[in-house]
Short mmCIF file of C-alpha atoms in Angstrom, two decimals:
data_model
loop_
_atom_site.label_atom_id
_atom_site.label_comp_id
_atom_site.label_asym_id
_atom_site.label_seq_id
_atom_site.Cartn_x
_atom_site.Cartn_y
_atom_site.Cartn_z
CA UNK A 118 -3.59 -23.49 -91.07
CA UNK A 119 -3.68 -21.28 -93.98
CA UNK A 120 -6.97 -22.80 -95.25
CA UNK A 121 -8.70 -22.03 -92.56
CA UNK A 122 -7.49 -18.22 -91.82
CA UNK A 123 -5.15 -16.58 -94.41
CA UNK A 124 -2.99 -13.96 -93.09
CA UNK A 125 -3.64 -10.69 -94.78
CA UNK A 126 0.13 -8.95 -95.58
CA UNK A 127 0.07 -7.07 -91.92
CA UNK A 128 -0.82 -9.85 -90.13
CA UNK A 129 2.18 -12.40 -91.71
CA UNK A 130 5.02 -10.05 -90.06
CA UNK A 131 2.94 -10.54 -85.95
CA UNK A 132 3.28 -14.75 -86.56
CA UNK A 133 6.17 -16.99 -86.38
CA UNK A 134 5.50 -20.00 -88.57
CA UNK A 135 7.67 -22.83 -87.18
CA UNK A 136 8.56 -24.60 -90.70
CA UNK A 137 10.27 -21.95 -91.91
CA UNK A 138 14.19 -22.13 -91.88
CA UNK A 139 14.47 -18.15 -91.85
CA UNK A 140 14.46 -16.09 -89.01
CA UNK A 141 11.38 -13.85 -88.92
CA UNK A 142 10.49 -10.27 -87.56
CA UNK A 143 9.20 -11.36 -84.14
CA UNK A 144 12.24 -13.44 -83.25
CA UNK A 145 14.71 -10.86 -84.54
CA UNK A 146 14.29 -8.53 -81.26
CA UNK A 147 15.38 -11.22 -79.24
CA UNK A 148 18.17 -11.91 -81.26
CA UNK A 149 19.26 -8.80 -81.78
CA UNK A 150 19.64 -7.89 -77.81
CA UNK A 151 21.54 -11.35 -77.48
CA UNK A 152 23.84 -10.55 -79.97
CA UNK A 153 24.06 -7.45 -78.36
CA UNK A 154 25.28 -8.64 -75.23
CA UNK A 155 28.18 -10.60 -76.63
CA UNK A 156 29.77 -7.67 -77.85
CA UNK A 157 30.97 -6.20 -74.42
CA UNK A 158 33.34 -9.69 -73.81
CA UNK A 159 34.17 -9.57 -77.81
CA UNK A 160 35.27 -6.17 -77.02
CA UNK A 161 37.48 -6.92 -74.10
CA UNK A 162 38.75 -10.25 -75.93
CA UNK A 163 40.08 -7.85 -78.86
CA UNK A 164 41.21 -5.44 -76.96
CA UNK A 165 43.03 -8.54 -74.68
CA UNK A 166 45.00 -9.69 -78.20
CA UNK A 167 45.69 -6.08 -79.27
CA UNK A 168 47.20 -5.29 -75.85
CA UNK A 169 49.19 -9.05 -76.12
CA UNK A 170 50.27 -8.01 -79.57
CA UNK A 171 51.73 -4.63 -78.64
CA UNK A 172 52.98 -6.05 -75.27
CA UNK A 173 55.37 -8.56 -77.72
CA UNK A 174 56.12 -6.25 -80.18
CA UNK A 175 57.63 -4.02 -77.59
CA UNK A 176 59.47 -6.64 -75.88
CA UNK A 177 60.75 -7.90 -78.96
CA UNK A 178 62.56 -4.36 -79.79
CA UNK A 179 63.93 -4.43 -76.14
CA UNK A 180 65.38 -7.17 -77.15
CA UNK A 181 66.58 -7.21 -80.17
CA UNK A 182 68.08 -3.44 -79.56
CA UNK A 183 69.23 -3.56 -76.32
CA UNK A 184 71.83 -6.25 -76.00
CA UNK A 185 75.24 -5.78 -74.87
CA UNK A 186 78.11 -8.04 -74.93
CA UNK A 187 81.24 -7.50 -72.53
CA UNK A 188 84.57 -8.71 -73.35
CA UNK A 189 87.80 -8.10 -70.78
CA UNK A 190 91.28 -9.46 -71.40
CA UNK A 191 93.91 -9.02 -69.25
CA UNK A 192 97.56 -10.29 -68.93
CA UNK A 193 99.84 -9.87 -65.41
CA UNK A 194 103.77 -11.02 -65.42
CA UNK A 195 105.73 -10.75 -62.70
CA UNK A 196 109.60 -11.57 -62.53
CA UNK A 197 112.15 -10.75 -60.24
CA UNK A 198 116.11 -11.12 -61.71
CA UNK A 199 118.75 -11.64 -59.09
CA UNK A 200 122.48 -11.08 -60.36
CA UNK A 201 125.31 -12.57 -58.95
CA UNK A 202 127.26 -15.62 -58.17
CA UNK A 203 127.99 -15.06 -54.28
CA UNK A 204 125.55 -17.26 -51.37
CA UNK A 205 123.02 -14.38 -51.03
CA UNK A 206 122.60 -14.15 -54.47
CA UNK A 207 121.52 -17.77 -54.98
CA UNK A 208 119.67 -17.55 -51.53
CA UNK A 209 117.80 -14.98 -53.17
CA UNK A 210 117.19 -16.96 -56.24
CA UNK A 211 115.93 -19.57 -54.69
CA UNK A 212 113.47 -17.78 -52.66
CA UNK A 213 112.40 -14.44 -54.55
CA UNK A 214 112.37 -16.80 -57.40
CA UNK A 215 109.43 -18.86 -56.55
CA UNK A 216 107.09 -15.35 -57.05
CA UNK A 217 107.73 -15.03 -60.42
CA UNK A 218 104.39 -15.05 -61.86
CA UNK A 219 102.46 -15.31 -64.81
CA UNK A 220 98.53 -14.70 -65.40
CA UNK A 221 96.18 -14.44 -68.43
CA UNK A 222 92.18 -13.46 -67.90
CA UNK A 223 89.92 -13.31 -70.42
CA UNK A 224 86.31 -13.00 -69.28
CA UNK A 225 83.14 -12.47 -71.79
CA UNK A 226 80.17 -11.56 -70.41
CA UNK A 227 76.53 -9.95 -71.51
CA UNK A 228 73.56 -9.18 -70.63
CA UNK A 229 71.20 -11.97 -72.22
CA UNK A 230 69.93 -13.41 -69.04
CA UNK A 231 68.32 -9.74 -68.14
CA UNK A 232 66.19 -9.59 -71.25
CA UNK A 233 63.19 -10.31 -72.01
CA UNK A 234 62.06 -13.62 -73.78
CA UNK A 235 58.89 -12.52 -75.14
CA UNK A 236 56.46 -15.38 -77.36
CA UNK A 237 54.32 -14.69 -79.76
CA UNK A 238 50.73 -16.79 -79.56
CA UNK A 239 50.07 -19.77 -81.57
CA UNK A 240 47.39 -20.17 -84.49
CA UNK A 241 46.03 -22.55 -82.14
CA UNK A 242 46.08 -20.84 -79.41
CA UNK A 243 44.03 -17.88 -80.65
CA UNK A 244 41.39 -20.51 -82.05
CA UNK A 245 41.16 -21.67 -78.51
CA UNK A 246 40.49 -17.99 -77.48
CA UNK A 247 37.94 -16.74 -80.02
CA UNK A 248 35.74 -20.22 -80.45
CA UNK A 249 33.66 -20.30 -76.82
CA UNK A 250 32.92 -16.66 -77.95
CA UNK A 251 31.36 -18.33 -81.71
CA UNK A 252 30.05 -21.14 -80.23
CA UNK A 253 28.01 -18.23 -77.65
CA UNK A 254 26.62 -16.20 -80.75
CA UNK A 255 25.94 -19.88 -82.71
CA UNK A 256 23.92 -20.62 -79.92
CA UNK A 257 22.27 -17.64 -79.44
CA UNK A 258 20.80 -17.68 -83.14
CA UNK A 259 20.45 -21.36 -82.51
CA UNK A 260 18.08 -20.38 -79.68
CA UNK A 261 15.44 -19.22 -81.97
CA UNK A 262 14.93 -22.85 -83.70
CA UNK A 263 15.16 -24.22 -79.95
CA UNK A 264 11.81 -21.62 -78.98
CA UNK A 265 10.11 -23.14 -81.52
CA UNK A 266 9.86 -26.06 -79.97
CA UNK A 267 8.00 -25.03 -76.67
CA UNK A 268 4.66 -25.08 -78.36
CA UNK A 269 4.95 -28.32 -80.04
CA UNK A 270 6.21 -29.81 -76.60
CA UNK A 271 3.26 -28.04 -74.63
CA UNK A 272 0.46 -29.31 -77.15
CA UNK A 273 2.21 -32.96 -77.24
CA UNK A 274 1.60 -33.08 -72.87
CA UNK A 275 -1.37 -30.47 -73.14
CA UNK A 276 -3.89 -31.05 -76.03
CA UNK A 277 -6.77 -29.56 -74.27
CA UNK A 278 -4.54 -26.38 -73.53
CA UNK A 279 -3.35 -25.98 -77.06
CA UNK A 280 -6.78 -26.44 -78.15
CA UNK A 281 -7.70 -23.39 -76.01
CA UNK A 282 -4.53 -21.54 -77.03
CA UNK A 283 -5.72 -21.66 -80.69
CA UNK A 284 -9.36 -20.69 -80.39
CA UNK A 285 -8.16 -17.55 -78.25
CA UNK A 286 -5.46 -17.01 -81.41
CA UNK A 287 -8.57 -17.34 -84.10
CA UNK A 288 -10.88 -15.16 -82.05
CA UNK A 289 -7.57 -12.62 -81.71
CA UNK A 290 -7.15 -12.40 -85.70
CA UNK A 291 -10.76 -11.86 -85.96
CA UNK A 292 -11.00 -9.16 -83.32
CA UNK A 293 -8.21 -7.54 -85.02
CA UNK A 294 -9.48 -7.59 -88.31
CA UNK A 295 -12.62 -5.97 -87.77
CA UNK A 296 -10.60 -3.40 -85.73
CA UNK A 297 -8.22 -3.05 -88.71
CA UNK A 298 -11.33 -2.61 -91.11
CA UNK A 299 -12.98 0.26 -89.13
CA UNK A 300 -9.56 2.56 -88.49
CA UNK A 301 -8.94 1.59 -92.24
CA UNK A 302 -12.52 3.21 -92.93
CA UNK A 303 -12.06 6.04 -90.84
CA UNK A 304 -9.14 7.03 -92.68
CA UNK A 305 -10.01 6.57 -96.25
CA UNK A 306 -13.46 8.38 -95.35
CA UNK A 307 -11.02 11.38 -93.91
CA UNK A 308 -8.78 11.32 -96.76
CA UNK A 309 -11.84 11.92 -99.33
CA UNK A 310 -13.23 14.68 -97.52
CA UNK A 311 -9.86 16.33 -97.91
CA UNK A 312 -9.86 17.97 -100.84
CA UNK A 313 -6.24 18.80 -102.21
CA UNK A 314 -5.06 21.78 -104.26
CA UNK A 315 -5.46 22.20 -107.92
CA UNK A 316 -1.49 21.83 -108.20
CA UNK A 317 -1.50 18.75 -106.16
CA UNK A 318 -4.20 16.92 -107.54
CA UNK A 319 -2.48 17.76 -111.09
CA UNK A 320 0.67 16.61 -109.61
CA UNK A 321 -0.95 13.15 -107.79
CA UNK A 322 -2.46 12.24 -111.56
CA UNK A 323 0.70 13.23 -113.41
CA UNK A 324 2.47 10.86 -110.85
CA UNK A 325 -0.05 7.98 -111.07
CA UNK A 326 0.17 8.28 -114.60
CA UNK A 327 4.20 7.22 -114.91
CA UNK A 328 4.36 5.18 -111.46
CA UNK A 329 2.74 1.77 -110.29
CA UNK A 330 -0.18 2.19 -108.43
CA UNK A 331 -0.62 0.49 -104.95
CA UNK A 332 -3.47 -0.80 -102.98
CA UNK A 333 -4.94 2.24 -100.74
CA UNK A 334 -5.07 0.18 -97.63
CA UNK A 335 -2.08 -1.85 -97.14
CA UNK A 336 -0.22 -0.47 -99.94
CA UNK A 337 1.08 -3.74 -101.90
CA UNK A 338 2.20 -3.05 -105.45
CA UNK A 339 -0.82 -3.74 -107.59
CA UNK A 340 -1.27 -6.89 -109.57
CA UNK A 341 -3.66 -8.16 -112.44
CA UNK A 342 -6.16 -9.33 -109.39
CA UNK A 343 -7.09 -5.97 -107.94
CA UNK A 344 -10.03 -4.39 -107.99
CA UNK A 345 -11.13 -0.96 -108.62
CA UNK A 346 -13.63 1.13 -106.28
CA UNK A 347 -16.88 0.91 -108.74
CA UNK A 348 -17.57 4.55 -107.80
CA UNK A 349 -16.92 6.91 -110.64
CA UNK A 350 -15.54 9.73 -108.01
CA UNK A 351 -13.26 7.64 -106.31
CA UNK A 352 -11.22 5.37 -108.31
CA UNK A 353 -9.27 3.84 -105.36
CA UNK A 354 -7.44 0.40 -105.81
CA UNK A 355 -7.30 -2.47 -103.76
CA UNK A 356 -6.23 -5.64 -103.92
CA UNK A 357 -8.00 -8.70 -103.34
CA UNK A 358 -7.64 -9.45 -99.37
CA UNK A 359 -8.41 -6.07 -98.34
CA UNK A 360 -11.63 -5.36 -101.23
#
């Protein structure tokens, strides 16, 4: 609770406060390499659709340029004329006669049935293609909201573990804190025994001058609440959680 321990500004970006709807900086690694691996089947579904797309644009100019109609006509008469009036003349009639012929042909033919007959893909169907691949990166960022329920499970079936689990988090902060207070020292202390140039330090109070100041330790833009080192030689600002 933030009554009991408020976060200082460094310490808010470590903790993942369950209430809030955003997603927040310690959850945003996981997501990140999640998201990461959908890319590899995204890939090879857009490259799938750009290689169906070509694939029927191709086919489609085979065959719309390539087809060829055939058209043969042909006409055969035969007759055979027998002169005369004596008995082989009209046996002859009567038998060359019958192979006097007379055929037409006409015959039309292409080559339709040897193309290709390519289809292009429905609106539908590419929503069937592309929506198990959202529905995997909704419930990857859905995953994050679904974490936050382990601890509130756990501490519903173990009270006396979650009771443990936030005493070791309390003494943690603390630990930290006093950590964070004596590398803080260390380096303000080496800071002032550095003494800058005469340029620099004209160039430091020249910048001071026209900029906003921040706090020295954690660097958050100053506000009417800070407070001022009392020292006359120092000078340094800082605001309220870290003086």
């Amino acid at each position: 609770k933030r009554t009991l321990l408020p976060l200082h500004r460094s310490e808010v970006s470590g903790v993942i406060f369950p209430c809030l709807p955003a997603m927040q900086p310690p959850e945003l690694q996981s997501v990140v390499l999640q998201l990461l691996e959908c890319i590899p089947p995204l890939l090879l579904l857009l490259l799938s659709c750009g290689l169906d797309h070509t694939l029927f644009s191709t086919l489609s100019i085979i065959q719309q340029h390539s087809f060829v109609q055939y058209s043969f006509h042909t006409s055969h008469h035969l007759a055979v004329t027998v002169t005369g009036t004596s008995l082989m003349a009209q046996l002859l009639r009567s038998t060359i006669g019958t192979l006097n012929t007379s055929t037409t042909a006409q015959l039309e033919t292409s080559n339709l049935a040897c193309l290709p007959q390519p289809r292009v893909m429905m609106r539908q169907e590419y929503v069937a293609t592309f929506l198990p691949m959202a529905l995997l990166v909704l419930f990857c960022l859905a995953q994050v909201y679904t974490f936050r329920l382990r601890r509130a499970i756990a501490a519903f079936f173990f009270p006396r573990r979650e009771k443990s689990r936030v005493l070791y988090f309390y003494n943690n902060l603390l630990r930290q804190r006093q950590n964070f207070v004596r590398r803080q020292q260390k380096r303000l202390a080496r800071q002032a025994w550095q003494q800058p140039a005469l340029g620099r330090s004209l160039l430091e109070r020249w910048c001071r001058r026209w900029s906003r100041r921040r706090c020295t330790v954690c660097e958050a833009p100053e506000t009417p609440r800070d407070r001022v080192c009392p020292v006359p030689a120092c000078g340094a600002l800082y605001c309220r959680p870290c003086w």
